[in-house]
Coordinates of C-alpha atoms and ligand atoms in Angstrom, one line a residue:
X1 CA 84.7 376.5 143.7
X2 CA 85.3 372.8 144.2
X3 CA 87.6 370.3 143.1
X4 CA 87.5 367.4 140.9
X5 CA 88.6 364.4 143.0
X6 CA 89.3 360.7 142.8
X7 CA 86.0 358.7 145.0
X8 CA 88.3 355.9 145.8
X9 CA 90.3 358.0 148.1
X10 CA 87.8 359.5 150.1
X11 CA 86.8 357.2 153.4
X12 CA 82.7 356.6 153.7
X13 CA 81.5 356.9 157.1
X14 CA 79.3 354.3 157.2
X15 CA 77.0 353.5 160.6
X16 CA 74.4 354.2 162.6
X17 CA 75.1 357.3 164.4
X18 CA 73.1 357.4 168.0
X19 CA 74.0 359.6 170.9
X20 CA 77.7 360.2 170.1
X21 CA 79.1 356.6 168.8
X22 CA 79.0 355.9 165.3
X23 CA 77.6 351.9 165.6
X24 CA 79.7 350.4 162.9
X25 CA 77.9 347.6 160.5
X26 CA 79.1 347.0 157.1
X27 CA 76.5 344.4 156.2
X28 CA 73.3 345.2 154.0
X29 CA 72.6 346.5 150.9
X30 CA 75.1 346.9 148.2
X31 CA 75.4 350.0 147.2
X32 CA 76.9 351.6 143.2
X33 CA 78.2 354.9 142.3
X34 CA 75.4 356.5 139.7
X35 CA 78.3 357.6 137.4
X36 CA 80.1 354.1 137.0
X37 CA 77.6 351.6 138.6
X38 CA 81.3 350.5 140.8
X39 CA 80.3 348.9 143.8
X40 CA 81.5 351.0 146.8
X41 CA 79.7 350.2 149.8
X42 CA 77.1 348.6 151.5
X43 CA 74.5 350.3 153.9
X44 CA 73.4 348.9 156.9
X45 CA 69.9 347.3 157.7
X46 CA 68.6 348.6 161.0
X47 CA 65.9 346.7 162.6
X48 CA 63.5 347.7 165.1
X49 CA 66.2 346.9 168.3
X50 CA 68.6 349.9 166.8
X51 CA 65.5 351.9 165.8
X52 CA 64.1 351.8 169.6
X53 CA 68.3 352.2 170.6
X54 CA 68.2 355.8 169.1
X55 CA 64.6 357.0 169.8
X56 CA 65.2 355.8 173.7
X57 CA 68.8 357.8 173.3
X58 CA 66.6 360.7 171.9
X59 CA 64.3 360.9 174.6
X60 CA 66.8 360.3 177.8
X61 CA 69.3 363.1 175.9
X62 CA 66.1 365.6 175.5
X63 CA 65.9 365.2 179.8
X64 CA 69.3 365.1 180.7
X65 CA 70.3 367.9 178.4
X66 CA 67.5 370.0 179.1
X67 CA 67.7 371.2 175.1
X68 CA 63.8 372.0 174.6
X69 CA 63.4 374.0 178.3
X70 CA 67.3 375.9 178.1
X71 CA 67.1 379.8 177.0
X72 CA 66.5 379.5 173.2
X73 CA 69.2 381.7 171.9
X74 CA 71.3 378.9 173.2
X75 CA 70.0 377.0 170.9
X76 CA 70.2 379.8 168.2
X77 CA 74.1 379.5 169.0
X78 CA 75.0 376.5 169.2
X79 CA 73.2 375.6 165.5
X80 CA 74.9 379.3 164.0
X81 CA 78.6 377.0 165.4
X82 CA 76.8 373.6 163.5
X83 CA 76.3 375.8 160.3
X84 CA 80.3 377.2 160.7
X85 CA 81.4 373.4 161.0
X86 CA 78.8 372.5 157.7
X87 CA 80.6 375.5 155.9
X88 CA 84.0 374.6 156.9
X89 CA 84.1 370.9 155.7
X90 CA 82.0 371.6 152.8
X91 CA 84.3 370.0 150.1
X92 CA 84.1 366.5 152.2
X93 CA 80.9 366.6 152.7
X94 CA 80.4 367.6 149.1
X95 CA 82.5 364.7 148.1
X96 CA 80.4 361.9 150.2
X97 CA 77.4 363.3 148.7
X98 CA 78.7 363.2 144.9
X99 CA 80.1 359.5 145.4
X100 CA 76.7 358.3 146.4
X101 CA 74.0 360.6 144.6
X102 CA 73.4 361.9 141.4
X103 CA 74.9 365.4 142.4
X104 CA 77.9 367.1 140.7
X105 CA 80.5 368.0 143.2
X106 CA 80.1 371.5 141.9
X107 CA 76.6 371.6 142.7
X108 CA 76.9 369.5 146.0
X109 CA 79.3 372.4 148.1
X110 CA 78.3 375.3 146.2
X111 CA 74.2 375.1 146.5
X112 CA 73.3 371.9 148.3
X113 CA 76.0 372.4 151.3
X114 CA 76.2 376.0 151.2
X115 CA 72.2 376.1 151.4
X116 CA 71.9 373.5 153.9
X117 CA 74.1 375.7 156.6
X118 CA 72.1 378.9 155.2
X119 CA 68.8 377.1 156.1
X120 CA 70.1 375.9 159.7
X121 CA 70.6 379.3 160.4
X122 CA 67.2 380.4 159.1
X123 CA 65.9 378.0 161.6
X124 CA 68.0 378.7 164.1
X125 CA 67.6 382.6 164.3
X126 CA 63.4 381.3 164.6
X127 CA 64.3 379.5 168.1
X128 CA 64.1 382.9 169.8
X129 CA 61.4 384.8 167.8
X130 CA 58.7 382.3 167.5
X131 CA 56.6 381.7 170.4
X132 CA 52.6 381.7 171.8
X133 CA 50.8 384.6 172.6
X134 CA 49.0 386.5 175.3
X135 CA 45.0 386.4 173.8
X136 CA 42.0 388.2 174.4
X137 CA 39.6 387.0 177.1
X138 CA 37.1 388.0 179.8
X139 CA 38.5 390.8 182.1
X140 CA 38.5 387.9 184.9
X141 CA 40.7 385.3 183.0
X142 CA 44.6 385.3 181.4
X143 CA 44.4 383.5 178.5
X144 CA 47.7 382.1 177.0
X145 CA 48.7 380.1 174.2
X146 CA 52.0 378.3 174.7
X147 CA 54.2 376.7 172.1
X148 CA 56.2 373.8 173.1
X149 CA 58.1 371.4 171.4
X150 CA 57.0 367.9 170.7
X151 CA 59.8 365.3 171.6
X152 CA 60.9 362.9 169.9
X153 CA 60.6 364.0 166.0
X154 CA 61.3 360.7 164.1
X155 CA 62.6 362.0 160.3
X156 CA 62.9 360.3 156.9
X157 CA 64.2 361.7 153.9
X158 CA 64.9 360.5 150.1
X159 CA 68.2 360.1 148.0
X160 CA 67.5 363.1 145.7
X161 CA 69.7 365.9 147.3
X162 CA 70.5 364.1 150.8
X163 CA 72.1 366.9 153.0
X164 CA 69.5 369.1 151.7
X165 CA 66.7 367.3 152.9
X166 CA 68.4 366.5 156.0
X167 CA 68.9 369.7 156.7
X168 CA 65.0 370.4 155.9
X169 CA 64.1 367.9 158.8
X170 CA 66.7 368.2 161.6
X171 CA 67.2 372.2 161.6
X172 CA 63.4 373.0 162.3
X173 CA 63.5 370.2 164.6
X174 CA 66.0 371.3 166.6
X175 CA 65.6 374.8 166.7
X176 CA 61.9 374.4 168.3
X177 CA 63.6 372.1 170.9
X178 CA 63.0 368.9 169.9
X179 CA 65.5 365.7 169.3
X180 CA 65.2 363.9 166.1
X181 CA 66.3 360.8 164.8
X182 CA 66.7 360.5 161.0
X183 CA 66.1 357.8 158.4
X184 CA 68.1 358.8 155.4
X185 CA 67.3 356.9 152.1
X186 CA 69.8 353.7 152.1
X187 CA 71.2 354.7 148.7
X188 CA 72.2 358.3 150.2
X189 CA 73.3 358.0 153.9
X190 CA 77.0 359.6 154.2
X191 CA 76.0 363.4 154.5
X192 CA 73.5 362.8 156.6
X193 CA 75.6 360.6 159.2
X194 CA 78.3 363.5 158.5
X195 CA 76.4 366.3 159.5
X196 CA 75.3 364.6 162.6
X197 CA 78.7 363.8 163.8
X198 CA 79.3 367.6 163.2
X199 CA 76.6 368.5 165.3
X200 CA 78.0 367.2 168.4
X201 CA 80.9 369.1 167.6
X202 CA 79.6 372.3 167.3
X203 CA 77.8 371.8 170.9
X204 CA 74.3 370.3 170.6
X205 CA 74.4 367.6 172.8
X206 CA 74.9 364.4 172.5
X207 CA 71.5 362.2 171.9
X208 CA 70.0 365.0 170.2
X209 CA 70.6 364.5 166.4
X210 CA 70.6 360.1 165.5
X211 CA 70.9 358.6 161.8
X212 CA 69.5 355.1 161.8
X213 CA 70.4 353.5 158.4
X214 CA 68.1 350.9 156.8
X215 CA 65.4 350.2 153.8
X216 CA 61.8 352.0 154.3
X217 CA 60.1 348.7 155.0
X218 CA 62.2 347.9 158.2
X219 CA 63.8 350.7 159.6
X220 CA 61.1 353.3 158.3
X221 CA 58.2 351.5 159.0
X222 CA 60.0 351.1 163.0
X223 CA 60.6 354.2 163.5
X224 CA 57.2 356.1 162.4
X225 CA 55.2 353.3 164.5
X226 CA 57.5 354.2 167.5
X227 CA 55.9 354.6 171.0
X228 CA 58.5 357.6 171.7
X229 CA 58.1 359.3 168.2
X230 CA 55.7 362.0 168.6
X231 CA 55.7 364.1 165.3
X232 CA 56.8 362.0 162.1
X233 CA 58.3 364.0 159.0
X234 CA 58.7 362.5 155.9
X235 CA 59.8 362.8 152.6
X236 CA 59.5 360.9 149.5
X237 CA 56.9 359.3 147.0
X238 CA 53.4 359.6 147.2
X239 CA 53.0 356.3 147.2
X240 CA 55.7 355.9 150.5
X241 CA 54.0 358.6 152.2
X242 CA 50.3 356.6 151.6
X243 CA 52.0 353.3 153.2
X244 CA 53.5 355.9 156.3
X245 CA 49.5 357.1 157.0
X246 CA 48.2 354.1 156.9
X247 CA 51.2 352.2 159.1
X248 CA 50.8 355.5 161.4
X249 CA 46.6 355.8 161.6
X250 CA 47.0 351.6 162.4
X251 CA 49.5 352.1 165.3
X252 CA 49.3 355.3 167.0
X253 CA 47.9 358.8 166.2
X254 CA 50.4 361.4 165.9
X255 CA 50.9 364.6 163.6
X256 CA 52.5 364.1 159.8
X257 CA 54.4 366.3 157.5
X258 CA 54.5 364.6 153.9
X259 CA 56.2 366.2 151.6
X260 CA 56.2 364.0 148.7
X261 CA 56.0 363.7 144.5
X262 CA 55.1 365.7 141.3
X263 CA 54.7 365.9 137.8
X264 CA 54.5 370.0 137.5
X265 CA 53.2 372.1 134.6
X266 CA 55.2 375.1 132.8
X267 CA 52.5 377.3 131.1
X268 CA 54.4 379.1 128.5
X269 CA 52.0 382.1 127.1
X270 CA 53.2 383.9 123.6
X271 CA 53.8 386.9 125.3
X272 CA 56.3 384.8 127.0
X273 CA 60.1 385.7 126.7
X274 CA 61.0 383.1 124.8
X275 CA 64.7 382.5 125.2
X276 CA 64.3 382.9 129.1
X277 CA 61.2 380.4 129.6
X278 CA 63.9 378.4 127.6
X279 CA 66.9 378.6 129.6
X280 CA 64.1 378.2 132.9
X281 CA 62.4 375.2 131.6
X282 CA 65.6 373.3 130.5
X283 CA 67.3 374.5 134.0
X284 CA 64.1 372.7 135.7
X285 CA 64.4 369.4 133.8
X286 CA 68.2 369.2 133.5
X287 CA 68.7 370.1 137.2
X288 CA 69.7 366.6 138.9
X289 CA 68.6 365.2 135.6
X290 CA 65.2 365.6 136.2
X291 CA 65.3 364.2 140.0
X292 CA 63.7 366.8 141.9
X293 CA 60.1 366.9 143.1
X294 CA 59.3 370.1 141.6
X295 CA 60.9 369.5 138.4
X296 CA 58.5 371.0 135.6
X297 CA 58.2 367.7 133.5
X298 CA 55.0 368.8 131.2
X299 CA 55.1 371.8 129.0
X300 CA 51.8 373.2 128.1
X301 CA 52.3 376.0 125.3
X302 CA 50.7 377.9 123.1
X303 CA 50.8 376.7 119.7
X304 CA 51.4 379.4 118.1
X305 CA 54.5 379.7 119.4
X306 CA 55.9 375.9 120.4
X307 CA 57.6 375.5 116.8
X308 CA 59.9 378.4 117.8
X309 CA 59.9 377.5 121.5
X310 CA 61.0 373.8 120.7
X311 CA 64.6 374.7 118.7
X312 CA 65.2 377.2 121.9
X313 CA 64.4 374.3 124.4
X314 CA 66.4 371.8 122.8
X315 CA 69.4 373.5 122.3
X316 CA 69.0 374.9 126.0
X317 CA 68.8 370.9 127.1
X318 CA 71.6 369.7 125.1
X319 CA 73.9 372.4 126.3
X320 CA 74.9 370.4 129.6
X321 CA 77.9 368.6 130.0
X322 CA 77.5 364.7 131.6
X323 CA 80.5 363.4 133.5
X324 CA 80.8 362.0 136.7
X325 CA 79.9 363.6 139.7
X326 CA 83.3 363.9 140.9
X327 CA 84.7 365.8 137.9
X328 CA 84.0 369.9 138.7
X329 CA 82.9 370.5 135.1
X330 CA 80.1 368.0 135.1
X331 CA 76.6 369.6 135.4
X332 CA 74.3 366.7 134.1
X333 CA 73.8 364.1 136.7
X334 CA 72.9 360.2 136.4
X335 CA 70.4 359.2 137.3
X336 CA 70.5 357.3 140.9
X337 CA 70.1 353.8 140.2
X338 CA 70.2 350.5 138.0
X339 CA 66.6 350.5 139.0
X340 CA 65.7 353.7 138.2
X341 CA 67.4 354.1 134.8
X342 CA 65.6 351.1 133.8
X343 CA 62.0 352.7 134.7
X344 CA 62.5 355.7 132.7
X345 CA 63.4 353.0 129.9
X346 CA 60.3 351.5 129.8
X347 CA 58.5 354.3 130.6
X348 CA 59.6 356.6 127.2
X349 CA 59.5 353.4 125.3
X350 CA 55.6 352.6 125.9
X351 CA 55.3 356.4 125.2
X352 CA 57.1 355.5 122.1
X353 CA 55.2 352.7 120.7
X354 CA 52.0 354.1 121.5
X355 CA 52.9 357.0 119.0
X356 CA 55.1 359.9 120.8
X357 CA 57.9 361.6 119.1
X358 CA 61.3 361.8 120.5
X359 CA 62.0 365.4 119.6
X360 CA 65.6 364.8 121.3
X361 CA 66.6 361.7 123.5
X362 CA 64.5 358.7 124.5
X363 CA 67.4 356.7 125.5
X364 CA 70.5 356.0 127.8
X365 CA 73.7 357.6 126.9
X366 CA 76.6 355.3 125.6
X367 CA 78.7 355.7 128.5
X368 CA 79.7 354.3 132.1
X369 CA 76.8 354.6 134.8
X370 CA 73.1 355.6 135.1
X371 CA 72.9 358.2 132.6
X372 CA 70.3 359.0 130.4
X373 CA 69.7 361.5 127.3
X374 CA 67.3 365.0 128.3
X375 CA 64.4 364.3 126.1
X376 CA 61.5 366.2 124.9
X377 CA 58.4 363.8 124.3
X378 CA 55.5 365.5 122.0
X379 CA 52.2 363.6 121.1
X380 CA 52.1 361.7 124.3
X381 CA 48.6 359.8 125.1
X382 CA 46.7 361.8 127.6
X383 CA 46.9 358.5 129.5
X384 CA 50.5 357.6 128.9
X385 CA 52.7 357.0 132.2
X386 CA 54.6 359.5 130.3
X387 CA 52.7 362.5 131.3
X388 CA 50.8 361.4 134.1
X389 CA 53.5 359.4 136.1
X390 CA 56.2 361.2 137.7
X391 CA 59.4 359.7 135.9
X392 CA 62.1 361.6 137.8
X393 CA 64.6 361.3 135.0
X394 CA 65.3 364.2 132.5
X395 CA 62.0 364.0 130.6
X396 CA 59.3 366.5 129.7
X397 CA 56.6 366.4 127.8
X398 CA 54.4 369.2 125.3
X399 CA 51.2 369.5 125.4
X400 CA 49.7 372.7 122.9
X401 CA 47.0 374.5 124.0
X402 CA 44.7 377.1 121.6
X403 CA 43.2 379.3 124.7
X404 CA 43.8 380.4 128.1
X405 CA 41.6 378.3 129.8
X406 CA 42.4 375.2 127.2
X407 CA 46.0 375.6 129.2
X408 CA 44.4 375.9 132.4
X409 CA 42.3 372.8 132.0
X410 CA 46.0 370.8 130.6
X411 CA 47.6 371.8 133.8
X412 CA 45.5 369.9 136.1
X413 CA 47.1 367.1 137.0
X414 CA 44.7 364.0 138.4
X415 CA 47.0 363.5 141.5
X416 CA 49.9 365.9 142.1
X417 CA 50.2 369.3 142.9
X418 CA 53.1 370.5 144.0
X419 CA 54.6 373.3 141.9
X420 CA 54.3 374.9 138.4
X421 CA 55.9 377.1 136.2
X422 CA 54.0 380.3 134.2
X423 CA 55.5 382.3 131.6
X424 CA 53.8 385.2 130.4
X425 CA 54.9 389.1 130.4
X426 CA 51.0 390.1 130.6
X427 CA 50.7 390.6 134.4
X428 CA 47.1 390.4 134.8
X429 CA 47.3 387.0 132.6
X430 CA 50.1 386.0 135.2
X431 CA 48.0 386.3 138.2
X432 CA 45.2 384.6 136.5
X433 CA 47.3 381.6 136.0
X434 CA 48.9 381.9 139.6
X435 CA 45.4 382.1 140.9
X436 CA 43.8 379.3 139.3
X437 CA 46.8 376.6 138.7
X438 CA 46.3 374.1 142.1
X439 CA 49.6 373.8 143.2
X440 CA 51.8 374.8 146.5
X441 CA 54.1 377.1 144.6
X442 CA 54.2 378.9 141.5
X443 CA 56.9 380.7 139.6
X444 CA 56.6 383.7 137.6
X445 CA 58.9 384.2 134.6
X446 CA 61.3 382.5 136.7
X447 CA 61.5 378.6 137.6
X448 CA 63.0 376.9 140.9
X449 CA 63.3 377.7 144.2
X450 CA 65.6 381.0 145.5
X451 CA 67.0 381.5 148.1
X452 CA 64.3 382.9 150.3
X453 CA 64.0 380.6 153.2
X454 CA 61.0 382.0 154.1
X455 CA 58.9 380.7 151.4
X456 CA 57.7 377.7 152.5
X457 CA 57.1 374.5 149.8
X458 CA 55.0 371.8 150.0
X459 CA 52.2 370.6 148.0
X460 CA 48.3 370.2 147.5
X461 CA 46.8 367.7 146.5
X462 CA 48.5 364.0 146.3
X463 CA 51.6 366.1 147.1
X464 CA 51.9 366.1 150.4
X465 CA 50.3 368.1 153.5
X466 CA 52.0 370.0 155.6
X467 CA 55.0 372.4 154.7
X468 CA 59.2 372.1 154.9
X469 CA 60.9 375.7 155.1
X470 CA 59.1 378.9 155.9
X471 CA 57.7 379.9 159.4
X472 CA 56.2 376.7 159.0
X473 CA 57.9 374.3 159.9
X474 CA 59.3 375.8 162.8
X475 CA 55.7 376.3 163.7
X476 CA 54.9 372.7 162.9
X477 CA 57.4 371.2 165.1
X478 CA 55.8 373.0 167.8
X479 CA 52.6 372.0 169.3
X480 CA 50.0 374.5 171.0
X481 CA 48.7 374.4 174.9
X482 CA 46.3 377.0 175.7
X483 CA 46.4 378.0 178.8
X484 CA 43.1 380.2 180.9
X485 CA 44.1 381.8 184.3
X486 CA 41.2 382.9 186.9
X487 CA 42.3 386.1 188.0
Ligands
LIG1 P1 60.8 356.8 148.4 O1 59.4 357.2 148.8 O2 61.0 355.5 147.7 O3 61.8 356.8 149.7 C1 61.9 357.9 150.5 C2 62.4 357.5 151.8 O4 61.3 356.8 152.4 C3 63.6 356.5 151.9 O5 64.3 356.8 153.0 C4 62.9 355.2 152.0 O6 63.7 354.2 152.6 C5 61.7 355.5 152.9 N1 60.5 354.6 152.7 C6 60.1 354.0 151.6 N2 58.9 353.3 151.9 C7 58.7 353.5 153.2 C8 57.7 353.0 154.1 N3 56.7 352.2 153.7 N4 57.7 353.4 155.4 C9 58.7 354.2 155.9 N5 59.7 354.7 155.1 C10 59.7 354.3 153.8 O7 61.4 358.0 147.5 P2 62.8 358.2 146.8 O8 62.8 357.3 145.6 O9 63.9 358.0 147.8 O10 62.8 359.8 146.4 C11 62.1 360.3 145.3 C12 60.7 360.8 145.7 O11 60.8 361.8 146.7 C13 60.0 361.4 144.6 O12 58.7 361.0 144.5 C14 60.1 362.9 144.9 O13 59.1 363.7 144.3 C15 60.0 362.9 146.4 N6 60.6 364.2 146.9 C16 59.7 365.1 147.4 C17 60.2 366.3 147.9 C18 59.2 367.4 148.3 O14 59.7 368.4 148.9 N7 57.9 367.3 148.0 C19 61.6 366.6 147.9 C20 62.4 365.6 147.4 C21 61.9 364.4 146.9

């Protein structure tokens, strides 16, 4: 269980990490707590001299260490002893991550820590189980496949839940032998430059995990169009991720995960239990206040049921407590930024004045910081930036549908596809809607991820290509040789 603390006590780490120095450079972008909008720190701006510093670190580490070509429970090891270290200073990292982000230090060690380590040794467990294979081929010939790591895997990941996606990049990464260098967002960088440093400590050599710091328009845009970057992993917004394909296809060809935005659908069916699609759908929106890619932001229920279902919502929504992230009873988040807070404004507001009701919300709270009221939107325009924009703030709309394939056709979303939501205790209705919604994941009766690493996530559609968790990303950070023997 963690502590409430006081932020101005706890020392920021604040650098590019490369090899094993932490390069120290307090200029660049300003940085505010979410929960008081205090200025705290500033992040550097890393241009394309630091970026080619830790990729040419990356690459020299990879031959002198040997990390990709040693005996791969080695590796298995050594990331079990990273994980120990992650576990151990959980409440510090915890506390960097709540200063910076949107996450409640309760949430921060207790899931986003706790799961980071528990996904590094997911990964790391994969180093000595997944490999090529032996294939059939003409009696005269050997045929082989061979999986070998690609390099250099150049990483960049967004502010929502920092170590967490972090963790998503460097832990596949590593465990299929590769080096990475990371671009964390520049609002969010402490974990990240945390769990590196702890890395070295726990015995993966020096060189093999970098954090370059910087905006996506310098530092990102260096390091994906590096010469030594061989695999690029990325997540963020769609729009980001276009700009990363189109920089990458202009420079160099090289392999791409995206994992990137969504606007997700909740089907609630009237066979539905009620008070637990509730408790679900709230859990989905209110989580991070909303600022998660798979958050279900558009409701799509029957009708005969949505006057019932929208009491149980709204009391499930206003249930939350908002404080700051440093208080251990807060469990409603800001939301990030100035910025942001004031896009989720204007955002509700046209939805507003173009004729949606409020049913709760549609505004920022009275207090300190970024934080804004969990709001139900009903009678939204079908072309309203209010259902088909992803807002990432705690907002979700209804939509009422009359027949099964009325809800079917209202869950198509133009763009995204990345997860949804269906609530329905006929099974055979279920697996209808599982089969026919397009998106990377659904949940059954159930909303959010668990934690069953194996699963992976990642989305159709505008929502990315290419998967984070699961077999396959291991697999993706791998690259095939066959290989045919004459005998
Ligand atoms: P963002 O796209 O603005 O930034 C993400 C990262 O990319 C940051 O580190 C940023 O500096 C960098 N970046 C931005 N433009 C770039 C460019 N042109 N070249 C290289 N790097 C660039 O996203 P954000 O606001 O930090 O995060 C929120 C977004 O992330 C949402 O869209 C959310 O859905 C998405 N997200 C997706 C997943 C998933 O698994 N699909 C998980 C978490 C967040």
């Amino acid at each position: 269980m963690a502590s409430s603390f006081k932020p101005e006590l706890v020392e920021m780490p604040i650098g590019h990490w490369i090899g094993d120095r932490l390069i120290i450079d307090s200029s660049g972008i300003e940085l505010q707590r979410p929960s008081d909008g205090i200025n705290y720190a500033s992040c550097p701006l890393g241009g394309p001299e630091i970026v080619d510093q830790a990729v040419s670190t990356a690459k020299a580490a990879l031959k002198t260490s040997g990390w990709g070509m040693r005996r791969p429970r080695e590796r298995t090891e050594v990331m079990h002893r990273w994980a120990d270290l992650i576990v151990a200073e959980g409440e510090k990292i915890g506390q960097l991550e709540s200063i910076s982000s949107s996450r409640p230090i309760a949430q921060s060690v207790s899931i986003d820590v706790a799961v980071t380590a528990e996904q590094i040794r997911f990964f790391a467990e994969m180093a000595d189980k997944e490999g090529g294979d032996v294939v059939p081929t003409d009696g005269n010939h050997l045929g082989m496949i061979l999986s070998e790591p690609y390099g250099v895997v150049g990483a960049i990941t967004p502010w929502n839940v920092p170590v967490s996606m972090a963790g998503w990049k460097m832990a596949p990464a590593l465990a299929a032998g590769n080096a990475i260098v990371l671009k964390p967002s520049e609002l969010t960088p402490f974990s990240t430059i945390y769990i590196a440093q702890l890395a070295i400590k726990a015995g993966i050599p020096a060189g093999i995990v970098n954090v370059v710091l910087g905006d996506g328009m310098t530092t990102g845009a260096s390091l994906i169009a590096h010469s030594d970057i061989a695999k690029v992993s990325f997540t963020g917004s769609t729009l980001a991720g276009g700009a990363i394909m189109k920089k990458i296809a202009s420079t160099q060809i090289k392999p791409m995960t995206l994992e990137l935005g969504g606007k997700s659908p909740q089907i609630v069916f009237p066979s539905a239990d009620l008070k637990v699609a509730a408790r679900c759908i709230a859990g989905s929106i209110m989580l991070n206040a909303g600022q998660t890619c798979v958050a279900g932001t558009r409701l799509i229920i029957d009708q005969r049921v949505s006057g019932e279902f929208m009491g149980l919502l709204a009391a499930a929504m206003t249930s939350y407590h908002a404080g700051p992230t440093w208080d251990a009873t807060s469990n409603y988040s800001p939301v990030i930024s100035a910025h942001q807070i004031a896009r989720i404004e204007t955002i509700v507001d046209a939805a507003v004045s173009e004729g949606a009701e409020a049913i709760i919300g549609g505004k920022r709270m009275d207090r300190d910081g970024y934080f804004y009221e969990p709001t139900i939107l009903s009678g939204v325009e079908k072309d309203s930036p209010a259902l088909v924009e992803e807002i990432f703030g705690p907002v979700i709309t209804v939509q009422t549908f009359g027949d099964e394939e009325e809800a079917f056709e209202l869950s198509d979303h133009p763009t995204y596809g990345l997860a949804a939501g269906v609530f329905s205790k006929d099974l055979s209705q279920a697996m209808r809607a599982v089969k026919r919604v397009e998106a990377g994941t659904v949940w059954v009766n159930r909303y959010g991820r668990s934690r069953d690493h194996i699963l992976p996530t990642g989305g159709y559609k505008a929502s990315g290509i290419g998967k984070d968790l699961g077999k396959e990303a291991y697999k993706s950070n791998r690259r095939l040789k066959s290989v045919l023997i004459e005998i």
